[in-house]
Coordinates of C-alpha atoms in Angstrom, one line a residue:
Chain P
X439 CA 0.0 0.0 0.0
X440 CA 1.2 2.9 -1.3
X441 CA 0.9 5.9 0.9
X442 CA 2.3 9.3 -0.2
X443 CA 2.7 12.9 2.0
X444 CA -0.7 14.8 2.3
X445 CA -3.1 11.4 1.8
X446 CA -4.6 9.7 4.8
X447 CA -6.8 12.1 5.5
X448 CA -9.6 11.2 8.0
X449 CA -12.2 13.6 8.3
X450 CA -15.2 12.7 6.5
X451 CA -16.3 15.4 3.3
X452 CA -19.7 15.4 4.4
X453 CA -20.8 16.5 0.4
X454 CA -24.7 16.5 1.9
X455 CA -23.9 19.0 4.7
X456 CA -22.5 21.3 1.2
X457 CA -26.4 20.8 0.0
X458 CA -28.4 21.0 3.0
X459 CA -28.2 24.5 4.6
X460 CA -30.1 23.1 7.5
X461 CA -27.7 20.4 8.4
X462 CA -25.0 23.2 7.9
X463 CA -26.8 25.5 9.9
X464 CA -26.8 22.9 12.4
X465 CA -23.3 22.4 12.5
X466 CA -22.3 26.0 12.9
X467 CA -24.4 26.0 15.7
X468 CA -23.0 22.2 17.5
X469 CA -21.2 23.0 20.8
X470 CA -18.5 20.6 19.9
X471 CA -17.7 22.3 16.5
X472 CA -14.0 23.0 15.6
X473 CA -12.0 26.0 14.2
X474 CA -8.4 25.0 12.6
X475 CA -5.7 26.6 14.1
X476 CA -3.6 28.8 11.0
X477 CA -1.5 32.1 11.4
X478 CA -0.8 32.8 8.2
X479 CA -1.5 29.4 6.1
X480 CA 0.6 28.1 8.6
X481 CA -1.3 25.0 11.4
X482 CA 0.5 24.9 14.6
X483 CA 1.4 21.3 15.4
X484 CA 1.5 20.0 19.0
X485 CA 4.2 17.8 20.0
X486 CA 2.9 14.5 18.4
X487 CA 2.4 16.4 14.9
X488 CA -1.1 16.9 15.4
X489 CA -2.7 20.1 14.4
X490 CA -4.1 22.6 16.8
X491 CA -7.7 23.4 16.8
X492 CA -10.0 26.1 19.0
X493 CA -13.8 26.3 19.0
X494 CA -15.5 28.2 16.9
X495 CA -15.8 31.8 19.1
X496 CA -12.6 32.4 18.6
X497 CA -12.9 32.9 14.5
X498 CA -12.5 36.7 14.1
X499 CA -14.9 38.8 13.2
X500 CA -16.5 38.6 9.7
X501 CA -15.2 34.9 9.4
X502 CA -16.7 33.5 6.5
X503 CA -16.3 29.7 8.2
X504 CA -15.8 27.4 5.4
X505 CA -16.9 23.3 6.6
X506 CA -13.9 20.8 6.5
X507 CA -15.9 17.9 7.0
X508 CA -16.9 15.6 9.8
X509 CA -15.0 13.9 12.6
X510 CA -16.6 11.2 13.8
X511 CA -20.3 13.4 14.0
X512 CA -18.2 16.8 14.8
X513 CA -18.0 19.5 12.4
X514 CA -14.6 20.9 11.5
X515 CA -13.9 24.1 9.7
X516 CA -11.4 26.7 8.6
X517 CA -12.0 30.4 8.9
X518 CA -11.7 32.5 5.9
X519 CA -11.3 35.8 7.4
X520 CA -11.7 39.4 6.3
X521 CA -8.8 40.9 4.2
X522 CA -7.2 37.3 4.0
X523 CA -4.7 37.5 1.6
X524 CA -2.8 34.9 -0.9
X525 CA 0.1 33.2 1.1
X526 CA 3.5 34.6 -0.9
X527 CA 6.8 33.6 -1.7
X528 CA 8.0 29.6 -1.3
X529 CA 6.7 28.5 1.7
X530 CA 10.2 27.6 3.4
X531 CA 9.2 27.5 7.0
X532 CA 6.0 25.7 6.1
X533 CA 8.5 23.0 3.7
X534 CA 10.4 22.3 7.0
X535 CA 6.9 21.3 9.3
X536 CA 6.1 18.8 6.8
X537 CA 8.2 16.5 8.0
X538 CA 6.3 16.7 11.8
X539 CA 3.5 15.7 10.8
X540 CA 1.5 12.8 12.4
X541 CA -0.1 10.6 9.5
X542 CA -3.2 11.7 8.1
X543 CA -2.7 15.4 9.4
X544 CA -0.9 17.0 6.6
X545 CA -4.2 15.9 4.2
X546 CA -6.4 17.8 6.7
X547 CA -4.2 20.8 6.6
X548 CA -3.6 20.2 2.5
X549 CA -7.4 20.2 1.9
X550 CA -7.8 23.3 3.8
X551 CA -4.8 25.2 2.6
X552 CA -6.0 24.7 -0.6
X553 CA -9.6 25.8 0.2
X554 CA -8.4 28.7 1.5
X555 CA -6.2 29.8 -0.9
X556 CA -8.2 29.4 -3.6
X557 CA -11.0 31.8 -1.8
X558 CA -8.5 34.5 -1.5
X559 CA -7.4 34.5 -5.2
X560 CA -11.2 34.0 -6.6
X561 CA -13.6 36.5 -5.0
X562 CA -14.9 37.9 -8.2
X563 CA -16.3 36.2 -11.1
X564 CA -14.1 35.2 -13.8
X565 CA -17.1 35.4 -16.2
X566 CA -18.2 39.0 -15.7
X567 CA -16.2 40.5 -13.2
X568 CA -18.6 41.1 -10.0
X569 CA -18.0 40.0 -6.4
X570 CA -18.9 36.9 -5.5
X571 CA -20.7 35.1 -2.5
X572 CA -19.8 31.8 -1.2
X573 CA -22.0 29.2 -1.1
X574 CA -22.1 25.2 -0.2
X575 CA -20.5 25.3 2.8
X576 CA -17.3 26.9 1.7
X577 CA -17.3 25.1 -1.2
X578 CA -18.2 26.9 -3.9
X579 CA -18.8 31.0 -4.8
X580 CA -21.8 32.2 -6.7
X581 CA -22.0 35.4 -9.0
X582 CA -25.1 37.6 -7.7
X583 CA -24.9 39.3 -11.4
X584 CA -24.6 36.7 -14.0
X585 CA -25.3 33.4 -11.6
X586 CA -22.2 31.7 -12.7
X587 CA -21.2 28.7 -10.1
X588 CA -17.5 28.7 -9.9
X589 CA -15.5 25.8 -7.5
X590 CA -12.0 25.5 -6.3
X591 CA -9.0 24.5 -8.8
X592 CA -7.5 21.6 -8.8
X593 CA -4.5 21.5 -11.3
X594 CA -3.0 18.2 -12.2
X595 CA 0.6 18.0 -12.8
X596 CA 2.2 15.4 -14.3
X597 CA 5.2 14.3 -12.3
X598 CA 7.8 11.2 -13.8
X599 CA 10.8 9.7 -14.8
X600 CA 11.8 8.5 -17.8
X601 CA 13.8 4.8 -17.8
X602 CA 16.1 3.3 -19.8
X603 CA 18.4 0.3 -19.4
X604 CA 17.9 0.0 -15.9
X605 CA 18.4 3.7 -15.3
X606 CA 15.9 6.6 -14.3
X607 CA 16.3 10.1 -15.3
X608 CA 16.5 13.1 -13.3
X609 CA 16.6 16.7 -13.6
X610 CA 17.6 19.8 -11.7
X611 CA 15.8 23.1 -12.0
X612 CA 17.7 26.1 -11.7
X613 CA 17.6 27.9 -8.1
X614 CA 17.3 24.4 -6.3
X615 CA 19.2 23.4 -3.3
X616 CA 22.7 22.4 -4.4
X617 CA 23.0 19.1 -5.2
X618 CA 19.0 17.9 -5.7
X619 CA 17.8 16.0 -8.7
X620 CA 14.1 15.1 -8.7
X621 CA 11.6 13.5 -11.4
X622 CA 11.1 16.0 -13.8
X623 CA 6.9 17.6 -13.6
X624 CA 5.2 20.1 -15.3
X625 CA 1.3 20.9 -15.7
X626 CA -0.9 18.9 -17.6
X627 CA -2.9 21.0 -20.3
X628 CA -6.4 20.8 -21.9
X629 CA -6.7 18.0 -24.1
X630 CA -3.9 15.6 -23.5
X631 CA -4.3 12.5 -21.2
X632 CA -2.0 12.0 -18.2
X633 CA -0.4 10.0 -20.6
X634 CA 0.5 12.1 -23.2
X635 CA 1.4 14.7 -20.9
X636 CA 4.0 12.9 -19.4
X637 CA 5.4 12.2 -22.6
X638 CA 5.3 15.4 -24.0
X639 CA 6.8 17.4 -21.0
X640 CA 9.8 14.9 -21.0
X641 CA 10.4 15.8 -24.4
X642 CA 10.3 19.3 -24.2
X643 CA 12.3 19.6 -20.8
X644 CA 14.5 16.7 -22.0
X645 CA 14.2 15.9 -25.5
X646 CA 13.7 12.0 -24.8
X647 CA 11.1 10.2 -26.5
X648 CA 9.0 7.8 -24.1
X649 CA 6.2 5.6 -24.4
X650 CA 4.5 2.7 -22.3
X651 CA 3.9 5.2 -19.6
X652 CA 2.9 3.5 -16.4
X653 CA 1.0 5.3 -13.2
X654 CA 2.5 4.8 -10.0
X655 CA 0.7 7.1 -7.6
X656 CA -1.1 10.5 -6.6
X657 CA -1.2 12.6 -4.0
X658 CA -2.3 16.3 -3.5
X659 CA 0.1 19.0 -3.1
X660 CA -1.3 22.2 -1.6
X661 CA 1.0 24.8 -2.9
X662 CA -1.4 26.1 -4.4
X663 CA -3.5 23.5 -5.2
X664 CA -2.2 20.3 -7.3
X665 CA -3.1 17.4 -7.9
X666 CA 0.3 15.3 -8.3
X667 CA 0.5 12.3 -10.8
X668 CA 3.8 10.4 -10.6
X669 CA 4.6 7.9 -13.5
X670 CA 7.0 6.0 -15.5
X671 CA 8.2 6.3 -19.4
X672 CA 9.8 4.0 -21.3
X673 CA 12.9 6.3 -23.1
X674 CA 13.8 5.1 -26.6
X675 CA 17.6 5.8 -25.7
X676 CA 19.5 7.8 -23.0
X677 CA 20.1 11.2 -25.6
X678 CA 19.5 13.9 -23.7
X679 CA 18.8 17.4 -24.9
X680 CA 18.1 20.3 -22.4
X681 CA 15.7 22.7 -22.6
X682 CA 17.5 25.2 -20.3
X683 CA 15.4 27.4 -19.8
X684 CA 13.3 24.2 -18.2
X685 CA 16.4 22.4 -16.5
X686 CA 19.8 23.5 -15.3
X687 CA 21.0 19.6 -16.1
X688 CA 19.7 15.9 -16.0
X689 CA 21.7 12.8 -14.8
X690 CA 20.5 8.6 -15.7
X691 CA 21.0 7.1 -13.0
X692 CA 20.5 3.6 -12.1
X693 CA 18.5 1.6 -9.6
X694 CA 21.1 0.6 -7.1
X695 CA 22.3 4.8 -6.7
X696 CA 18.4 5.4 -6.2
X697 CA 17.9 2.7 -3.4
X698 CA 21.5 3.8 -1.7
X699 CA 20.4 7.4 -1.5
X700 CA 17.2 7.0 -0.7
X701 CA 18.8 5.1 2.1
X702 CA 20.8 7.8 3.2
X703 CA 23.8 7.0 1.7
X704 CA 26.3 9.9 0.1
X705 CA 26.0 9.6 -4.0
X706 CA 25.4 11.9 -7.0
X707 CA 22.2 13.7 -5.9
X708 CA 20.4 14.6 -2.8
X709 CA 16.9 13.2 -2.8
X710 CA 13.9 14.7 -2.6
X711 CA 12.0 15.2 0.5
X712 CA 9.8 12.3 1.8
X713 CA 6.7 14.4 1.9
X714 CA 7.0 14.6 -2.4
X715 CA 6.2 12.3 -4.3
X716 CA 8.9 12.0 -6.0
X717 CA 10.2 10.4 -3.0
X718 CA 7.4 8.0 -3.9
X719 CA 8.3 7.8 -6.9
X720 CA 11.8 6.6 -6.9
X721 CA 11.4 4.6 -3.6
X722 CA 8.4 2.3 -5.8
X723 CA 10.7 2.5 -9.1
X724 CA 14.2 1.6 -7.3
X725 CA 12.2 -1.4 -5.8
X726 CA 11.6 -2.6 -9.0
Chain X
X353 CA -1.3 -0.2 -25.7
X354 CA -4.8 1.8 -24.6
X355 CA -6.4 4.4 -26.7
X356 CA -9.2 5.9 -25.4
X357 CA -11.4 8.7 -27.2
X358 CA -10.0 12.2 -27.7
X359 CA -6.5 10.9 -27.2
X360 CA -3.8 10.5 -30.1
X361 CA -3.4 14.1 -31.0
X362 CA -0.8 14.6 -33.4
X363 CA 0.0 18.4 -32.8
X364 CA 3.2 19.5 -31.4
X365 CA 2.0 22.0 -29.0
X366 CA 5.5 24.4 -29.5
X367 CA 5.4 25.5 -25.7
X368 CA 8.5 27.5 -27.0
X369 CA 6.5 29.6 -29.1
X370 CA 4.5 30.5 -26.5
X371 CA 7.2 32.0 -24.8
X372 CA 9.0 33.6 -27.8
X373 CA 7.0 37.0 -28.7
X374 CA 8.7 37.0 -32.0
X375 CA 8.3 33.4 -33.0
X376 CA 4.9 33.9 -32.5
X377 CA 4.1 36.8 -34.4
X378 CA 6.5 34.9 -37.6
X379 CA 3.5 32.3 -37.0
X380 CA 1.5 34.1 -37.4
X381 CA 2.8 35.8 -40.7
X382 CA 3.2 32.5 -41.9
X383 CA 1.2 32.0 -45.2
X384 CA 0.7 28.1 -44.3
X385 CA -0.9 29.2 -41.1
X386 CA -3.8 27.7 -40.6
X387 CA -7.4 28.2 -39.0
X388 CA -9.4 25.2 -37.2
X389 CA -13.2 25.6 -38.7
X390 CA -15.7 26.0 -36.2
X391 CA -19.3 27.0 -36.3
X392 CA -20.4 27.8 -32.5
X393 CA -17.9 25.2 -31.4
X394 CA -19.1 22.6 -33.7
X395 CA -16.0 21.5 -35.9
X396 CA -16.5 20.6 -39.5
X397 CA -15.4 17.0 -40.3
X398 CA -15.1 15.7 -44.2
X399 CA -16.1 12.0 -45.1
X400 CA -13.1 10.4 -43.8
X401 CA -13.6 12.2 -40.2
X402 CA -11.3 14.7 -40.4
X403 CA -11.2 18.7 -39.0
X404 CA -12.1 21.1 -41.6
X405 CA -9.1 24.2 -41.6
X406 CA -9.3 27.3 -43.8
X407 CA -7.2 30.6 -43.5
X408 CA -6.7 32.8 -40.8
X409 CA -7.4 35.4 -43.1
X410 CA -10.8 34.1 -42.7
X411 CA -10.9 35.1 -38.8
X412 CA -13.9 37.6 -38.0
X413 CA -12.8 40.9 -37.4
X414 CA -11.7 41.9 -34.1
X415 CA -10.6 37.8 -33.4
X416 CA -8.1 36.8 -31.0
X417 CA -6.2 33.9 -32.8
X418 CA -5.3 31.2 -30.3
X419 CA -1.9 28.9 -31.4
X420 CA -3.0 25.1 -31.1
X421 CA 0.2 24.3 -32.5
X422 CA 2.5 23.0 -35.0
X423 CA 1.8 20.0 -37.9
X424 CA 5.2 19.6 -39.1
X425 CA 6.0 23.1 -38.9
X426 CA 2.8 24.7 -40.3
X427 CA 1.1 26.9 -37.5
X428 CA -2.3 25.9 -36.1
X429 CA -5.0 28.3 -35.0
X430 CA -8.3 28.6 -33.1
X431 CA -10.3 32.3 -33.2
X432 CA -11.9 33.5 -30.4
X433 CA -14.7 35.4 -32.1
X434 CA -15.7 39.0 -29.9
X435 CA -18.6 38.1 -28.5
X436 CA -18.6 34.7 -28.3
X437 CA -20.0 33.1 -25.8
X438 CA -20.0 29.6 -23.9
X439 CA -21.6 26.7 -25.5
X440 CA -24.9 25.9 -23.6
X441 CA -26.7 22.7 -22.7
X442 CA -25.7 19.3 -23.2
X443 CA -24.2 19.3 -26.4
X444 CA -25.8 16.6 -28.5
X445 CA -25.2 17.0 -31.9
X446 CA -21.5 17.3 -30.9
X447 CA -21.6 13.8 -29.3
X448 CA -23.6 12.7 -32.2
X449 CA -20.7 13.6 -34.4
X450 CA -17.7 12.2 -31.8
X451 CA -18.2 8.8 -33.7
X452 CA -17.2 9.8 -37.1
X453 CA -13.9 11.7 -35.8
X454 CA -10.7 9.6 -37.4
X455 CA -8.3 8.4 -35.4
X456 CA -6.2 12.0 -33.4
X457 CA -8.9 14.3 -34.4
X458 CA -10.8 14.7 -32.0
X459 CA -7.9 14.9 -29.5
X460 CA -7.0 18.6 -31.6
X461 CA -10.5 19.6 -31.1
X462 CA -10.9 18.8 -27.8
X463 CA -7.6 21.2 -27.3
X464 CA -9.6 23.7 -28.9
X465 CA -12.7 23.4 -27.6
X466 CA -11.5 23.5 -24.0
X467 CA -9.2 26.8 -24.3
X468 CA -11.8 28.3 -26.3
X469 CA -15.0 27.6 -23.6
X470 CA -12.6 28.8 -20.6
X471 CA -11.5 32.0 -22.5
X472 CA -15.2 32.6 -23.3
X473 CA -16.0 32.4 -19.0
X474 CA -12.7 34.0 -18.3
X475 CA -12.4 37.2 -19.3
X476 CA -12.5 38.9 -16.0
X477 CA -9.2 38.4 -13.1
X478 CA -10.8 36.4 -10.5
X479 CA -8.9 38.5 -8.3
X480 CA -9.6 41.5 -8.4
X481 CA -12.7 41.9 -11.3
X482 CA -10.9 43.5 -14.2
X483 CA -11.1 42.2 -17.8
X484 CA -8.0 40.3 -18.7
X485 CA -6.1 40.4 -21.6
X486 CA -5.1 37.2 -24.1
X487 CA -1.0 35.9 -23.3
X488 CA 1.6 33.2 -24.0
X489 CA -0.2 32.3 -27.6
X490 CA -3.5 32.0 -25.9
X491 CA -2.7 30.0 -22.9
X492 CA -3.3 32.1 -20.5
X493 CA -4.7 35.4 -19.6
X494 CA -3.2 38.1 -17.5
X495 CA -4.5 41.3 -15.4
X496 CA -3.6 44.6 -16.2
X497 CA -4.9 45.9 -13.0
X498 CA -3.3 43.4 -10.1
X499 CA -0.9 41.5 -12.9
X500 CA -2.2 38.3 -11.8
X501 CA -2.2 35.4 -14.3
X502 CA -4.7 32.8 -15.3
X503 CA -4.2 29.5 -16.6
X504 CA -6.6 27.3 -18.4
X505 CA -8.7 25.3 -16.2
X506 CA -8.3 21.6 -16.3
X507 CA -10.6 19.5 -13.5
X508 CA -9.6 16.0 -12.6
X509 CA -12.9 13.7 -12.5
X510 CA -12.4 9.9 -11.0
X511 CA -14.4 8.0 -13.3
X512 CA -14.6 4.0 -11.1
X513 CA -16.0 1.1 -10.5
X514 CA -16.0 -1.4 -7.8
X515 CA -15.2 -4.7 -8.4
X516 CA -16.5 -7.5 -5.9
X517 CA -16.8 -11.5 -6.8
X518 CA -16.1 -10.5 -10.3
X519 CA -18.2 -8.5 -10.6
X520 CA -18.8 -4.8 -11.4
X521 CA -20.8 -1.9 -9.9
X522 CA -22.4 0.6 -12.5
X523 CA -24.7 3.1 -11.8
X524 CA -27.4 5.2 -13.4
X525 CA -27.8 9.1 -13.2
X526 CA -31.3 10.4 -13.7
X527 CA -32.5 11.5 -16.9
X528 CA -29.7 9.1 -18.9
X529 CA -31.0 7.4 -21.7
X530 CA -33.5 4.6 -20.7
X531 CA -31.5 1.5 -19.9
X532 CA -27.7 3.4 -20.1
X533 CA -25.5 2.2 -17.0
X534 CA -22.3 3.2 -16.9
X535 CA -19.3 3.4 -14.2
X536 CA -19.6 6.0 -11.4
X537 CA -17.6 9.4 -11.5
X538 CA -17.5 12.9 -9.8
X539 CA -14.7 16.1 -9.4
X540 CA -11.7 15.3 -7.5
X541 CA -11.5 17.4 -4.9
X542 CA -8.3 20.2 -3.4
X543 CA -6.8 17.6 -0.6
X544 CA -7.1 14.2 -1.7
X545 CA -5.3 12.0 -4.2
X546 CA -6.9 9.7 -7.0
X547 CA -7.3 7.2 -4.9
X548 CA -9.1 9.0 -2.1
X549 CA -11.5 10.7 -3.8
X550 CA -12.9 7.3 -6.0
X551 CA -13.1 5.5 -2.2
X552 CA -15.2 8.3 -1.5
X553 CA -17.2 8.7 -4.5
X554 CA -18.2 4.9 -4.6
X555 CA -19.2 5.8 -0.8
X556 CA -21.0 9.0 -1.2
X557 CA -23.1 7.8 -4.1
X558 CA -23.3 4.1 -3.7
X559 CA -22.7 3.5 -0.1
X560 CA -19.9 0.8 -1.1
X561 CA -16.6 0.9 0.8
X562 CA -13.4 0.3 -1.5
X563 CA -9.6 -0.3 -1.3
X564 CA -6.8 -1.5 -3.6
X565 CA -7.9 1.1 -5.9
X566 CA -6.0 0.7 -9.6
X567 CA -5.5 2.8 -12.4
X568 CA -6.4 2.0 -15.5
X569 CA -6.2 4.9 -18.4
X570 CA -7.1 8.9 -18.5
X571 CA -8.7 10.9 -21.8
X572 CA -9.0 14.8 -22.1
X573 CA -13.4 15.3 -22.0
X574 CA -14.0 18.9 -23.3
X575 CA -17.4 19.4 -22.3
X576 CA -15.9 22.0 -20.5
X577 CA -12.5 20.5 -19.6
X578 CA -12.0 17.5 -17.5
X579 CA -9.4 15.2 -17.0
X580 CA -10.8 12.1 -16.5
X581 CA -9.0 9.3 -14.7
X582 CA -10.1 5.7 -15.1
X583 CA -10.1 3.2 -11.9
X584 CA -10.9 -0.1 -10.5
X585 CA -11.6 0.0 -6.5
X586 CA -12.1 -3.6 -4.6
X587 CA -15.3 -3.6 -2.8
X588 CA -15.7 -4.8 0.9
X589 CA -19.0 -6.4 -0.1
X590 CA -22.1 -6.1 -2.7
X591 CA -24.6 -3.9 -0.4
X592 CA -25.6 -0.7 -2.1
X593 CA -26.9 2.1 -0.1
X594 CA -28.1 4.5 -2.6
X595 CA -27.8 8.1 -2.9
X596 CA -30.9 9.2 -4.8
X597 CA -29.9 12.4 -5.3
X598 CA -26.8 11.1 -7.1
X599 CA -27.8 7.9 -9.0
X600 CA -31.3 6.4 -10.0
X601 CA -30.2 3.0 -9.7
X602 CA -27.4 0.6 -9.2
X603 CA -26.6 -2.6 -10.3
X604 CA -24.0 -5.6 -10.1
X605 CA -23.1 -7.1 -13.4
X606 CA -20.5 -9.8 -14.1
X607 CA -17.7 -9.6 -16.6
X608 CA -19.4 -12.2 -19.2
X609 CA -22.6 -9.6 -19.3
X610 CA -19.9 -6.8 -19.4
X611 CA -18.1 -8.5 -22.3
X612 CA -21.7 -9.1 -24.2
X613 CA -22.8 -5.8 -23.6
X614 CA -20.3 -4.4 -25.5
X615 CA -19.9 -7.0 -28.1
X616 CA -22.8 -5.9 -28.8
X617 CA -25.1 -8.5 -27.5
X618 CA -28.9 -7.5 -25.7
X619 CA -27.9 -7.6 -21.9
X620 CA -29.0 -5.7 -18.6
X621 CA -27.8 -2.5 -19.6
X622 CA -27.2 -0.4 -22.7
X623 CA -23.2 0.5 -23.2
X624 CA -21.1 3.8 -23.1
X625 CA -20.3 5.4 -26.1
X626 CA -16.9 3.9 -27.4
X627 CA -15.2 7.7 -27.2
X628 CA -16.4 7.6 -23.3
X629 CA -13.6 6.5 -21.1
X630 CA -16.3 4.3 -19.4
X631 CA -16.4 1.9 -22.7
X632 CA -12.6 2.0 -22.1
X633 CA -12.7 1.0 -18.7
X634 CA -15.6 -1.2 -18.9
X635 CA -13.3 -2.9 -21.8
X636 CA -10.1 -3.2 -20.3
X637 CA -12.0 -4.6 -16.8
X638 CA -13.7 -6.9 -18.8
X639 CA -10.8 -8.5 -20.7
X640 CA -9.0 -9.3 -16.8

């Protein structure tokens, strides 16, 4: 079983509280209902790498309180609050909690994140330009003027190595940590199948042909809101040609360097975090 | 090797062009250039299936030309006409056309289609309400007030059935054809990965608890512009607890009816269409 950083979520959606605004009227109003903890974007974690939550009273004033989901029968929710901007920059402190948390958490904070985000960059309608409300239960915004429904994004980006001979290939984009390699990844456009965007973005980064593209897992990545899709492509040879405005360089490298540095053992790269899932993605690949 | 419908595109999609201002506008100068025909997003097809072009010089007045990309090295074009607007309603002459598309086709219409719909509900910056303006070829719109940039939209959908004794769990949405069952689908949502969100959707709508949940193909859909992503998910057992709201009915049905349904034997249930990733699916669950 397969489990990547950010999945293992346990709260229940709850899609019919999004539909019933008496159930969701209900839950705003439950004793027991919970307020994520965030300064910032940012959870606080106790000492287990469980997030923080407060009760509900304590979202500040003019919360727009968007509904997580169920635990067990206990509602859950994030505060959108007023003036709430976009998180900016690369979240480095927020890259170096990943690695505390407890299982399952980091889905609960990914979901919201994202939630959250999203509101902050969409509060006007892309369709005609007029402030929007939201609606079902924090999921969703509405258009008073032309009655467009809009929902949160959800981008899929293809993530994936090509192989050849036993070997994987890597790249490097410029501005990364010395000495990191990772699968190469870019966004998957209208019209093209996970497939064929894996094959087309290692040929344009790379210039390697692949085919026979395998999936190997998912997992959502809330920076801003991904949805990550790690595979496999078959390379036709080991040429490589750079794009460099894409890559600063790419290495082939073969199974027994993946499994040694994954290990933690010195070699020609430094591997990506275990949160990514590229981590996923070379730990399944490396074990065959 | 898989081929589901609106895959097989055989366009290079010259992502360098769309960052090179001056290769661009050469494309555009380009007497070969050429112009996808398109009559309220209805393509033209000739008798062996394939997309009508013409000119660009035969753009309306005041059109935005959009770069599909290259065949060979012969610019492609959509036009996004002032005024145009979204396609409503269910699009049924459309999908009584997708059968006669040859082999790629539809894949370079589906491209178009999709940028063209979200340009036509895009024109405003979801951030701060000012009309956008057209960037990067036609792949992405930018704000002259906040600078802000927009990208087109692509939604993941899970598309699944479960699988229990053999068996497989289809289900039937209101107002489908009389006698149409087909697998179960619904948007992916920010926070979870693929697998998460078909456990859930089987639950939600079908009250069936899966795990082991396997991949099996994705195709572009551009009714607006989904990615959909095939699965398999192992039920616990065969008790259906139906969401009404969701699905009319559900039903078990064993891979010998599967395989006789779409062989094109009478059986329980009518088939998918063959350019639905559901006849894939169906297909590829069918043959083991």
């Amino acid at each position: 079983m397969i489990s990547p950083g950010f999945t293992g979520g346990t709260l229940d959606r709850a899609d019919r509280l999004r539909h019933d605004s008496e159930a969701f009227a209900a839950a705003l109003g439950d004793w027991r209902a919970r307020l994520l903890k965030l300064e910032n974007f940012e959870p606080e974690l106790d000492s287990e790498g469980r997030l923080a939550w407060t009760t509900i009273a304590d979202a500040p004033e003019g919360s727009e309180l968007l509904l997580l989901g169920l635990d067990g029968d206990r509602p859950c929710f994030a505060a959108l609050t007023p003036g709430m901007l976009p998180p900016a920059g690369r979240p480095m402190r927020m890259f170096a909690m990943l690695e505390q948390f407890a299982p399952g958490e980091a889905a609960t904070y990914a979901a919201a994140r994202s939630l959250l985000d999203w509101h902050t960059r969409h509060r006007f309608c892309a369709n005609c330009g007029t402030a929007t409300n939201i609606f079902r239960a924090g999921w969703a915004r509405s258009c008073p003027n032309c009655h467009a429904e809009h929902f949160p994004r959800v981008d899929p980006v293809v993530i994936m190595i090509a192989e050849h001979d036993g070997r994987a290939l890597l790249g490097r984009q410029h501005g990364w940590p010395q000495g990191r390699y990772s699968a190469l990844a870019g966004f998957l456009e209208p019209g093209e199948s996970i497939e064929e965007a894996v094959a087309r973005e290692i040929m344009e980064e790379a210039g390697v042909r692949v085919s026979d593209v395998r999936y190997i897992a998912s997992q959502p990545w809330p920076f801003p809101s991904s949805l990550m899709i790690a595979c496999v492509g078959m390379a036709e040879d080991e040429r490589i040609t750079l794009d460099t405005h894409e890559l600063e360089d790419a290495i082939w490298v073969s199974r027994e360097v993946v499994r040694a540095v994954l290990a933690g053992e010195p070699g020609p790269f430094l591997p990506p975090p275990p949160y990514a899932i590229a981590f996923t993605l070379l730990t399944e690949w490396a074990n065959g």
